[in-house]
Amino acid sequence: MARYIFITGGVVSSLGKGLASAALGALLQARGYSVRLRKLDPYLNVDPGTMSPFEHGEVFVTDDGAETDLDLGHYERFTGVAARMTDSISSGRVYSNVLENERRGDYLGKTIQVIPHVTNEIKDFINTGDDEVDFMLCEIGGTVGDIEGLPFFEAIRQFAQDKPRGQCIFMHLTLLPWLAASGELKTKPTQHSVKELRSIGLQPDILVCRSEQPIPEKERAKLALFCNVRPESVIAAYDLKSIYEAPLAYHREGLDQAVLDAFQISPAPRPDLTVWQDVYDRIHTTDGTVTIGVVGKYTQLEDAYKSIKEALIHGGMANRIKVNVEWVDAELFEDDDAAPHLERYHAILVPGGFGERGTEGKIKAAQFARERNIPYLGICLGMQMAVIEAARNLAGLDKAGSEEFDHEAGGKRFEPVVYHLKEWIQGNHPVTRNLNDNKGGTMRLGAYTASLAKGSKVSEVYGATEIEERHRHRYEVDVTYREKLEECGLWFSGMSPDGRLPEIVEVRDHPWFIGVQFHPELKSKPFEPHPLFKDFVRAAKEVSRLV
Ligand code: GLN
């Protein structure tokens, strides 16, 4: 039976609960335990798949095809444990399950209520896979006191009651604001937050306090006294230069020890932190900087491309070089020369995206990188843009475009080199989709295999001829253009095993030009940088040494 750690937040949002959870997961692993991390999100969307990346950050996709919160990306990056569909749930999903059960008559005519029907649904979710790991870490999104969060808080209270004593602990993350005028760290908001938590029956065992300043002993004692936690369970979380320092920093502050103490695990197994020491070393001992331009649409909010940013940093760590990521708005040079906007970059990345806005700029970025021999990595839409660019400028198909843009605008303006995929094979099953299906969940989602051509750049980069990567898209490069494009030097070097779906293209006579239909960034980790990002940054490093 797993032990459970419930992580809640108070005072303000965006304190780094996901990061704290992920770092704690890594620390428990370092002590030899197996872990799984879960996210319970109180919002009413069924999943983040249809939420705007401006509002909610990127959608993280799991191998089994769930569209989840970006915190699951943190969990994977810190623990290396591949997240699953069953690791993420929202109020929307909970209520929709409950209502489905009700319509089916599963509740035998009973009145359906938040307690017990909704809370039971949440408890069942938490309990899934209980026998698989030593520790299950469940993070509740939002902050205590949010109306939507109440059923989740009530469910975890009941859950801990249902389990044998000592099986569950609660960790609460808050902020200690610093008042510069009086030179004081204030504990009152934390006291109030814990009071709120206790009023709904939850007593935290561990208090993690974000703070800009060292927490004096006096304040620590006060927090312990008023919040009813042990002084050694008041853990300071200071701002860090890199998020990957978090496991070492939390260990220094005694978080993992406090957690094991709360479970009365004694003697505690000694941690082996060599992986994180190496990660630390790679962040801090670097030689030089490369500047990579990410040409996209959601450039105002870095969270929209969270995994890409992180994967580039991992690539930098692999090459012991600092990666400076700059976000370039593709719309800036749609009617203009791209060169002045892109010349300063050692490499160009065009990430995934939806809709026509900005695409002409992205096509220009691909052309610029191809013609100037600048390393180019195109991800999903970024691959489609590279194919359209080659079709227009190498194969002379002036009207080449994507059906996605015609669908959006209505009418037929483009020759669909990229078309809407309606039928494909997943494992051994055929899948069919229609453009008029509900927007949620109509994409080719999750892990698919690709076969890589022998002698290709990608097979060399991966050191393999068969790979598995995660997908999230509706449109697909039309394989009927393969011959024509290959004649012009755009090699379809990675294909779906049935040979129908182009997975990777690369430009033959180019130092580094690769487009992938999938999202390699989702699988990159600081201690295991993704081979594509590792090599892409290496290629950028070469360019930087030339100038
Ligand atoms: N909009 C494109 C499609 O649906 C690309 C999606 C993406 O980049 N994730 O195929």
GROMACS .gro file of C-alpha atoms in nm, residues 118-478:
model
  361
  118VAL     CA    1  -1.828   1.374  -0.596
  119THR     CA    2  -1.586   1.311  -0.310
  120ASN     CA    3  -1.600   0.935  -0.372
  121GLU     CA    4  -1.515   0.988  -0.737
  122ILE     CA    5  -1.211   1.194  -0.629
  123LYS     CA    6  -1.108   0.933  -0.373
  124ASP     CA    7  -1.129   0.655  -0.633
  125PHE     CA    8  -0.902   0.858  -0.856
  126ILE     CA    9  -0.645   0.908  -0.580
  127ASN     CA   10  -0.653   0.541  -0.492
  128THR     CA   11  -0.584   0.414  -0.846
  129GLY     CA   12  -0.256   0.221  -0.859
  130ASP     CA   13  -0.223   0.228  -0.480
  131ASP     CA   14  -0.018  -0.092  -0.478
  132GLU     CA   15   0.233   0.019  -0.743
  133VAL     CA   16   0.457   0.266  -0.561
  134ASP     CA   17   0.598   0.350  -0.219
  135PHE     CA   18   0.481   0.712  -0.227
  136MET     CA   19   0.194   0.878  -0.407
  137LEU     CA   20   0.225   1.257  -0.416
  138CYS     CA   21  -0.101   1.439  -0.489
  139GLU     CA   22  -0.096   1.810  -0.556
  140ILE     CA   23  -0.421   2.005  -0.528
  141GLY     CA   24  -0.430   2.295  -0.773
  142GLY     CA   25  -0.528   2.645  -0.661
  143THR     CA   26  -0.518   2.771  -0.304
  144VAL     CA   27  -0.709   2.681   0.008
  145GLY     CA   28  -1.032   2.879   0.024
  146ASP     CA   29  -1.109   2.860  -0.349
  147ILE     CA   30  -1.473   2.760  -0.394
  148GLU     CA   31  -1.397   2.500  -0.662
  149GLY     CA   32  -1.131   2.341  -0.445
  150LEU     CA   33  -1.361   2.249  -0.157
  151PRO     CA   34  -1.468   1.902  -0.277
  152PHE     CA   35  -1.102   1.812  -0.327
  153PHE     CA   36  -1.002   1.925   0.023
  154GLU     CA   37  -1.296   1.736   0.169
  155ALA     CA   38  -1.203   1.427  -0.034
  156ILE     CA   39  -0.844   1.420   0.087
  157ARG     CA   40  -0.962   1.469   0.445
  158GLN     CA   41  -1.188   1.165   0.411
  159PHE     CA   42  -0.919   0.971   0.228
  160ALA     CA   43  -0.674   1.009   0.515
  161GLN     CA   44  -0.947   0.896   0.756
  162ASP     CA   45  -1.023   0.590   0.543
  163LYS     CA   46  -0.660   0.479   0.539
  164PRO     CA   47  -0.477   0.332   0.839
  165ARG     CA   48  -0.322   0.594   1.067
  166GLY     CA   49   0.014   0.726   0.952
  167GLN     CA   50  -0.052   0.647   0.586
  168CYS     CA   51  -0.114   1.005   0.472
  169ILE     CA   52   0.052   1.336   0.545
  170PHE     CA   53  -0.026   1.692   0.441
  171MET     CA   54   0.220   1.947   0.318
  172HIS     CA   55   0.116   2.311   0.282
  173LEU     CA   56   0.304   2.566   0.074
  174THR     CA   57   0.272   2.935   0.159
  175LEU     CA   58   0.442   3.268   0.122
  176LEU     CA   59   0.616   3.477   0.388
  177PRO     CA   60   0.597   3.829   0.251
  178TRP     CA   61   0.894   4.055   0.319
  179LEU     CA   62   0.815   4.406   0.432
  180ALA     CA   63   1.112   4.610   0.325
  181ALA     CA   64   1.002   4.921   0.517
  182SER     CA   65   1.013   4.746   0.853
  183GLY     CA   66   1.266   4.481   0.748
  184GLU     CA   67   1.037   4.197   0.857
  185LEU     CA   68   0.915   3.866   0.728
  186LYS     CA   69   0.546   3.836   0.800
  187THR     CA   70   0.398   3.509   0.920
  188LYS     CA   71   0.036   3.619   0.959
  189PRO     CA   72  -0.084   3.525   0.608
  190THR     CA   73   0.054   3.176   0.663
  191GLN     CA   74  -0.117   3.151   1.001
  192HIS     CA   75  -0.446   3.247   0.837
  193SER     CA   76  -0.399   3.002   0.556
  194VAL     CA   77  -0.336   2.717   0.799
  195LYS     CA   78  -0.636   2.827   1.005
  196GLU     CA   79  -0.848   2.804   0.691
  197LEU     CA   80  -0.711   2.458   0.623
  198ARG     CA   81  -0.777   2.342   0.978
  199SER     CA   82  -1.132   2.472   0.961
  200ILE     CA   83  -1.199   2.212   0.694
  201GLY     CA   84  -1.035   1.939   0.896
  202LEU     CA   85  -0.685   1.936   0.752
  203GLN     CA   86  -0.383   1.979   0.976
  204PRO     CA   87  -0.059   2.022   0.781
  205ASP     CA   88   0.236   1.810   0.892
  206ILE     CA   89   0.486   2.010   0.690
  207LEU     CA   90   0.490   2.378   0.612
  208VAL     CA   91   0.694   2.490   0.314
  209CYS     CA   92   0.744   2.866   0.320
  210ARG     CA   93   0.854   3.060   0.016
  211SER     CA   94   1.064   3.351   0.126
  212GLU     CA   95   1.299   3.605  -0.026
  213GLN     CA   96   1.492   3.633   0.300
  214PRO     CA   97   1.635   3.379   0.545
  215ILE     CA   98   1.370   3.286   0.801
  216PRO     CA   99   1.492   3.385   1.149
  217GLU     CA  100   1.459   3.129   1.430
  218LYS     CA  101   1.201   3.348   1.603
  219GLU     CA  102   0.969   3.346   1.302
  220ARG     CA  103   1.017   2.975   1.253
  221ALA     CA  104   0.918   2.909   1.614
  222LYS     CA  105   0.617   3.134   1.578
  223LEU     CA  106   0.502   2.951   1.265
  224ALA     CA  107   0.546   2.616   1.438
  225LEU     CA  108   0.352   2.730   1.741
  226PHE     CA  109   0.061   2.899   1.567
  227CYS     CA  110   0.030   2.650   1.283
  228ASN     CA  111   0.070   2.348   1.507
  229VAL     CA  112   0.364   2.191   1.322
  230ARG     CA  113   0.704   2.086   1.452
  231PRO     CA  114   0.977   2.352   1.417
  232GLU     CA  115   1.190   2.117   1.205
  233SER     CA  116   0.892   2.073   0.972
  234VAL     CA  117   0.891   2.442   0.884
  235ILE     CA  118   1.090   2.430   0.562
  236ALA     CA  119   1.224   2.739   0.391
  237ALA     CA  120   1.205   2.764   0.013
  238TYR     CA  121   1.422   3.042  -0.120
  239ASP     CA  122   1.437   3.173  -0.475
  240LEU     CA  123   1.678   2.972  -0.688
  241LYS     CA  124   1.884   3.052  -0.993
  242SER     CA  125   1.762   2.738  -1.165
  243ILE     CA  126   1.463   2.518  -1.085
  244TYR     CA  127   1.694   2.217  -1.109
  245GLU     CA  128   1.864   2.326  -0.789
  246ALA     CA  129   1.538   2.260  -0.604
  247PRO     CA  130   1.605   1.898  -0.498
  248LEU     CA  131   1.942   1.990  -0.342
  249ALA     CA  132   1.800   2.308  -0.188
  250TYR     CA  133   1.501   2.129  -0.034
  251HIS     CA  134   1.727   1.855   0.092
  252ARG     CA  135   1.950   2.113   0.260
  253GLU     CA  136   1.646   2.260   0.431
  254GLY     CA  137   1.545   1.914   0.553
  255LEU     CA  138   1.226   1.856   0.352
  256ASP     CA  139   1.276   1.487   0.277
  257GLN     CA  140   1.386   1.419   0.635
  258ALA     CA  141   1.078   1.600   0.768
  259VAL     CA  142   0.855   1.392   0.540
  260LEU     CA  143   1.010   1.063   0.650
  261ASP     CA  144   0.985   1.175   1.014
  262ALA     CA  145   0.618   1.254   0.966
  263PHE     CA  146   0.567   0.898   0.845
  264GLN     CA  147   0.783   0.778   1.137
  265ILE     CA  148   1.018   0.598   0.902
  266SER     CA  149   1.328   0.535   1.109
  267PRO     CA  150   1.608   0.491   1.038
  268ALA     CA  151   1.562   0.688   0.715
  269PRO     CA  152   1.750   0.545   0.416
  270ARG     CA  153   2.045   0.767   0.320
  271PRO     CA  154   1.995   0.970   0.003
  272ASP     CA  155   2.212   0.938  -0.305
  273LEU     CA  156   2.207   1.279  -0.466
  274THR     CA  157   2.482   1.233  -0.725
  275VAL     CA  158   2.240   1.284  -1.017
  276TRP     CA  159   2.134   1.623  -0.883
  277GLN     CA  160   2.489   1.722  -0.796
  278ASP     CA  161   2.586   1.651  -1.155
  279VAL     CA  162   2.287   1.853  -1.279
  280TYR     CA  163   2.392   2.140  -1.052
  281ASP     CA  164   2.745   2.123  -1.181
  282ARG     CA  165   2.630   2.130  -1.543
  283ILE     CA  166   2.422   2.441  -1.481
  284HIS     CA  167   2.698   2.628  -1.305
  285THR     CA  168   3.010   2.521  -1.492
  286THR     CA  169   2.958   2.626  -1.852
  287ASP     CA  170   3.174   2.754  -2.130
  288GLY     CA  171   3.009   3.017  -2.347
  289THR     CA  172   2.653   3.098  -2.450
  290VAL     CA  173   2.438   3.017  -2.751
  291THR     CA  174   2.139   3.226  -2.844
  292ILE     CA  175   1.845   3.040  -2.991
  293GLY     CA  176   1.547   3.214  -3.147
  294VAL     CA  177   1.210   3.047  -3.093
  295VAL     CA  178   0.979   3.182  -3.360
  296GLY     CA  179   0.622   3.142  -3.244
  297LYS     CA  180   0.288   3.294  -3.166
  298TYR     CA  181   0.241   3.255  -2.793
  299THR     CA  182   0.560   3.445  -2.729
  300GLN     CA  183   0.414   3.670  -2.460
  301LEU     CA  184   0.393   3.389  -2.213
  302GLU     CA  185   0.687   3.160  -2.166
  303ASP     CA  186   0.471   2.901  -1.995
  304ALA     CA  187   0.306   2.833  -2.331
  305TYR     CA  188   0.633   2.674  -2.442
  306LYS     CA  189   0.746   2.549  -2.104
  307SER     CA  190   0.879   2.210  -2.211
  308ILE     CA  191   1.063   2.356  -2.510
  309LYS     CA  192   1.241   2.606  -2.291
  310GLU     CA  193   1.336   2.333  -2.047
  311ALA     CA  194   1.448   2.090  -2.319
  312LEU     CA  195   1.675   2.361  -2.463
  313ILE     CA  196   1.823   2.416  -2.119
  314HIS     CA  197   1.881   2.040  -2.090
  315GLY     CA  198   2.051   2.049  -2.431
  316GLY     CA  199   2.274   2.323  -2.295
  317MET     CA  200   2.355   2.116  -1.988
  318ALA     CA  201   2.456   1.823  -2.208
  319ASN     CA  202   2.696   2.052  -2.394
  320ARG     CA  203   2.801   2.252  -2.089
  321ILE     CA  204   2.696   2.574  -2.253
  322LYS     CA  205   2.447   2.836  -2.144
  323VAL     CA  206   2.141   2.857  -2.367
  324ASN     CA  207   1.987   3.195  -2.406
  325VAL     CA  208   1.633   3.145  -2.539
  326GLU     CA  209   1.474   3.442  -2.713
  327TRP     CA  210   1.110   3.448  -2.817
  328VAL     CA  211   1.050   3.597  -3.159
  329ASP     CA  212   0.702   3.695  -3.272
  330ALA     CA  213   0.651   3.537  -3.615
  331GLU     CA  214   0.410   3.812  -3.714
  332LEU     CA  215   0.682   4.075  -3.703
  333PHE     CA  216   0.825   3.984  -4.042
  334GLU     CA  217   0.533   3.839  -4.232
  335ASP     CA  218   0.542   4.120  -4.488
  336ASP     CA  219   0.902   4.201  -4.434
  337ASP     CA  220   1.252   4.065  -4.468
  338ALA     CA  221   1.309   3.805  -4.195
  339ALA     CA  222   1.687   3.841  -4.194
  340PRO     CA  223   1.718   4.146  -3.964
  341HIS     CA  224   1.500   3.965  -3.709
  342LEU     CA  225   1.682   3.632  -3.722
  343GLU     CA  226   2.045   3.702  -3.807
  344ARG     CA  227   2.164   3.714  -3.449
  345TYR     CA  228   2.061   3.360  -3.362
  346HIS     CA  229   2.291   3.059  -3.357
  347ALA     CA  230   1.993   2.835  -3.424
  348ILE     CA  231   1.621   2.869  -3.492
  349LEU     CA  232   1.338   2.666  -3.350
  350VAL     CA  233   0.980   2.682  -3.474
  351PRO     CA  234   0.756   2.519  -3.213
  352GLY     CA  235   0.406   2.372  -3.230
  353GLY     CA  236   0.102   2.589  -3.274
  354PHE     CA  237  -0.252   2.612  -3.398
  355GLY     CA  238  -0.419   2.839  -3.651
  356GLU     CA  239  -0.296   3.043  -3.942
  357ARG     CA  240  -0.181   3.355  -3.759
  358GLY     CA  241   0.192   3.397  -3.783
  359THR     CA  242   0.247   3.102  -4.016
  360GLU     CA  243   0.384   3.305  -4.307
  361GLY     CA  244   0.651   3.433  -4.068
  362LYS     CA  245   0.730   3.080  -3.954
  363ILE     CA  246   0.766   2.969  -4.316
  364LYS     CA  247   1.008   3.257  -4.370
  365ALA     CA  248   1.205   3.152  -4.062
  366ALA     CA  249   1.238   2.798  -4.205
  367GLN     CA  250   1.352   2.942  -4.538
  368PHE     CA  251   1.603   3.169  -4.368
  369ALA     CA  252   1.753   2.880  -4.170
  370ARG     CA  253   1.765   2.651  -4.474
  371GLU     CA  254   1.926   2.904  -4.704
  372ARG     CA  255   2.172   3.038  -4.448
  373ASN     CA  256   2.277   2.696  -4.314
  374ILE     CA  257   2.155   2.784  -3.965
  375PRO     CA  258   2.051   2.488  -3.747
  376TYR     CA  259   1.671   2.453  -3.758
  377LEU     CA  260   1.446   2.243  -3.543
  378GLY     CA  261   1.079   2.240  -3.643
  379ILE     CA  262   0.839   2.085  -3.399
  380CYS     CA  263   0.492   1.975  -3.511
  381LEU     CA  264   0.360   2.292  -3.680
  382GLY     CA  265   0.728   2.383  -3.718
  383MET     CA  266   0.781   2.071  -3.927
  384GLN     CA  267   0.471   2.142  -4.134
  385MET     CA  268   0.603   2.494  -4.200
  386ALA     CA  269   0.939   2.352  -4.314
  387VAL     CA  270   0.761   2.118  -4.556
  388ILE     CA  271   0.544   2.396  -4.695
  389GLU     CA  272   0.853   2.613  -4.735
  390ALA     CA  273   1.035   2.341  -4.929
  391ALA     CA  274   0.725   2.273  -5.140
  392ARG     CA  275   0.696   2.640  -5.233
  393ASN     CA  276   1.059   2.736  -5.274
  394LEU     CA  277   1.228   2.413  -5.382
  395ALA     CA  278   0.954   2.217  -5.560
  396GLY     CA  279   0.786   2.522  -5.711
  397LEU     CA  280   0.442   2.453  -5.564
  398ASP     CA  281   0.356   2.819  -5.512
  399LYS     CA  282   0.023   2.751  -5.354
  400ALA     CA  283   0.147   2.494  -5.103
  401GLY     CA  284  -0.017   2.532  -4.762
  402SER     CA  285  -0.207   2.355  -4.489
  403GLU     CA  286  -0.571   2.256  -4.492
  404GLU     CA  287  -0.585   2.390  -4.138
  405PHE     CA  288  -0.569   2.746  -4.271
  406ASP     CA  289  -0.836   2.685  -4.535
  407HIS     CA  290  -1.063   2.531  -4.275
  408GLU     CA  291  -1.014   2.833  -4.058
  409ALA     CA  292  -1.073   3.090  -4.329
  410GLY     CA  293  -1.332   2.891  -4.527
  411GLY     CA  294  -1.265   2.841  -4.897
  412LYS     CA  295  -0.973   2.686  -5.073
  413ARG     CA  296  -0.665   2.902  -5.111
  414PHE     CA  297  -0.392   2.643  -5.072
  415GLU     CA  298  -0.269   2.322  -5.225
  416PRO     CA  299  -0.291   2.097  -4.919
  417VAL     CA  300   0.060   1.964  -4.872
  418VAL     CA  301  -0.049   1.935  -4.511
  419TYR     CA  302  -0.399   1.785  -4.486
  420HIS     CA  303  -0.652   1.701  -4.222
  421LEU     CA  304  -0.598   1.346  -4.103
  422LYS     CA  305  -0.922   1.157  -4.053
  423GLU     CA  306  -0.815   0.795  -4.020
  424TRP     CA  307  -0.505   0.637  -3.879
  425ILE     CA  308  -0.380   0.334  -3.691
  426GLN     CA  309  -0.305   0.346  -3.321
  427GLY     CA  310  -0.133   0.026  -3.217
  428ASN     CA  311  -0.358  -0.227  -3.391
  429HIS     CA  312  -0.671  -0.015  -3.393
  430PRO     CA  313  -0.802   0.211  -3.664
  431VAL     CA  314  -0.903   0.557  -3.540
  432THR     CA  315  -1.139   0.790  -3.725
  433ARG     CA  316  -1.204   1.157  -3.668
  434ASN     CA  317  -1.419   1.423  -3.822
  435LEU     CA  318  -1.355   1.793  -3.846
  436ASN     CA  319  -1.694   1.858  -3.691
  437ASP     CA  320  -1.622   1.647  -3.384
  438ASN     CA  321  -1.608   1.835  -3.055
  439LYS     CA  322  -1.282   2.025  -3.031
  440GLY     CA  323  -1.163   1.833  -2.722
  441GLY     CA  324  -0.975   1.511  -2.784
  442THR     CA  325  -0.999   1.495  -3.165
  443MET     CA  326  -0.628   1.486  -3.224
  444ARG     CA  327  -0.367   1.221  -3.285
  445LEU     CA  328  -0.250   1.212  -2.925
  446GLY     CA  329   0.012   1.029  -2.727
  447ALA     CA  330   0.297   0.794  -2.811
  448TYR     CA  331   0.346   0.657  -3.163
  449THR     CA  332   0.636   0.467  -3.313
  450ALA     CA  333   0.845   0.603  -3.600
  451SER     CA  334   1.091   0.415  -3.817
  452LEU     CA  335   1.404   0.609  -3.905
  453ALA     CA  336   1.591   0.567  -4.232
  454LYS     CA  337   1.936   0.415  -4.201
  455GLY     CA  338   2.211   0.668  -4.264
  456SER     CA  339   1.985   0.963  -4.186
  457LYS     CA  340   2.088   1.243  -3.955
  458VAL     CA  341   1.807   1.159  -3.712
  459SER     CA  342   1.902   0.793  -3.685
  460GLU     CA  343   2.253   0.909  -3.601
  461VAL     CA  344   2.124   1.161  -3.346
  462TYR     CA  345   1.898   0.904  -3.179
  463GLY     CA  346   2.144   0.619  -3.220
  464ALA     CA  347   1.839   0.407  -3.317
  465THR     CA  348   1.614   0.329  -3.612
  466GLU     CA  349   1.296   0.291  -3.413
  467ILE     CA  350   1.174   0.552  -3.170
  468GLU     CA  351   0.859   0.639  -2.980
  469GLU     CA  352   0.748   0.997  -2.933
  470ARG     CA  353   0.440   1.188  -2.823
  471HIS     CA  354   0.201   1.354  -3.063
  472ARG     CA  355  -0.064   1.622  -3.048
  473HIS     CA  356  -0.197   1.737  -3.383
  474ARG     CA  357  -0.485   1.712  -3.630
  475TYR     CA  358  -0.302   1.775  -3.956
  476GLU     CA  359  -0.039   1.571  -4.130
  477VAL     CA  360   0.215   1.608  -4.412
  478ASP     CA  361   0.074   1.440  -4.724
   0.00000   0.00000   0.00000
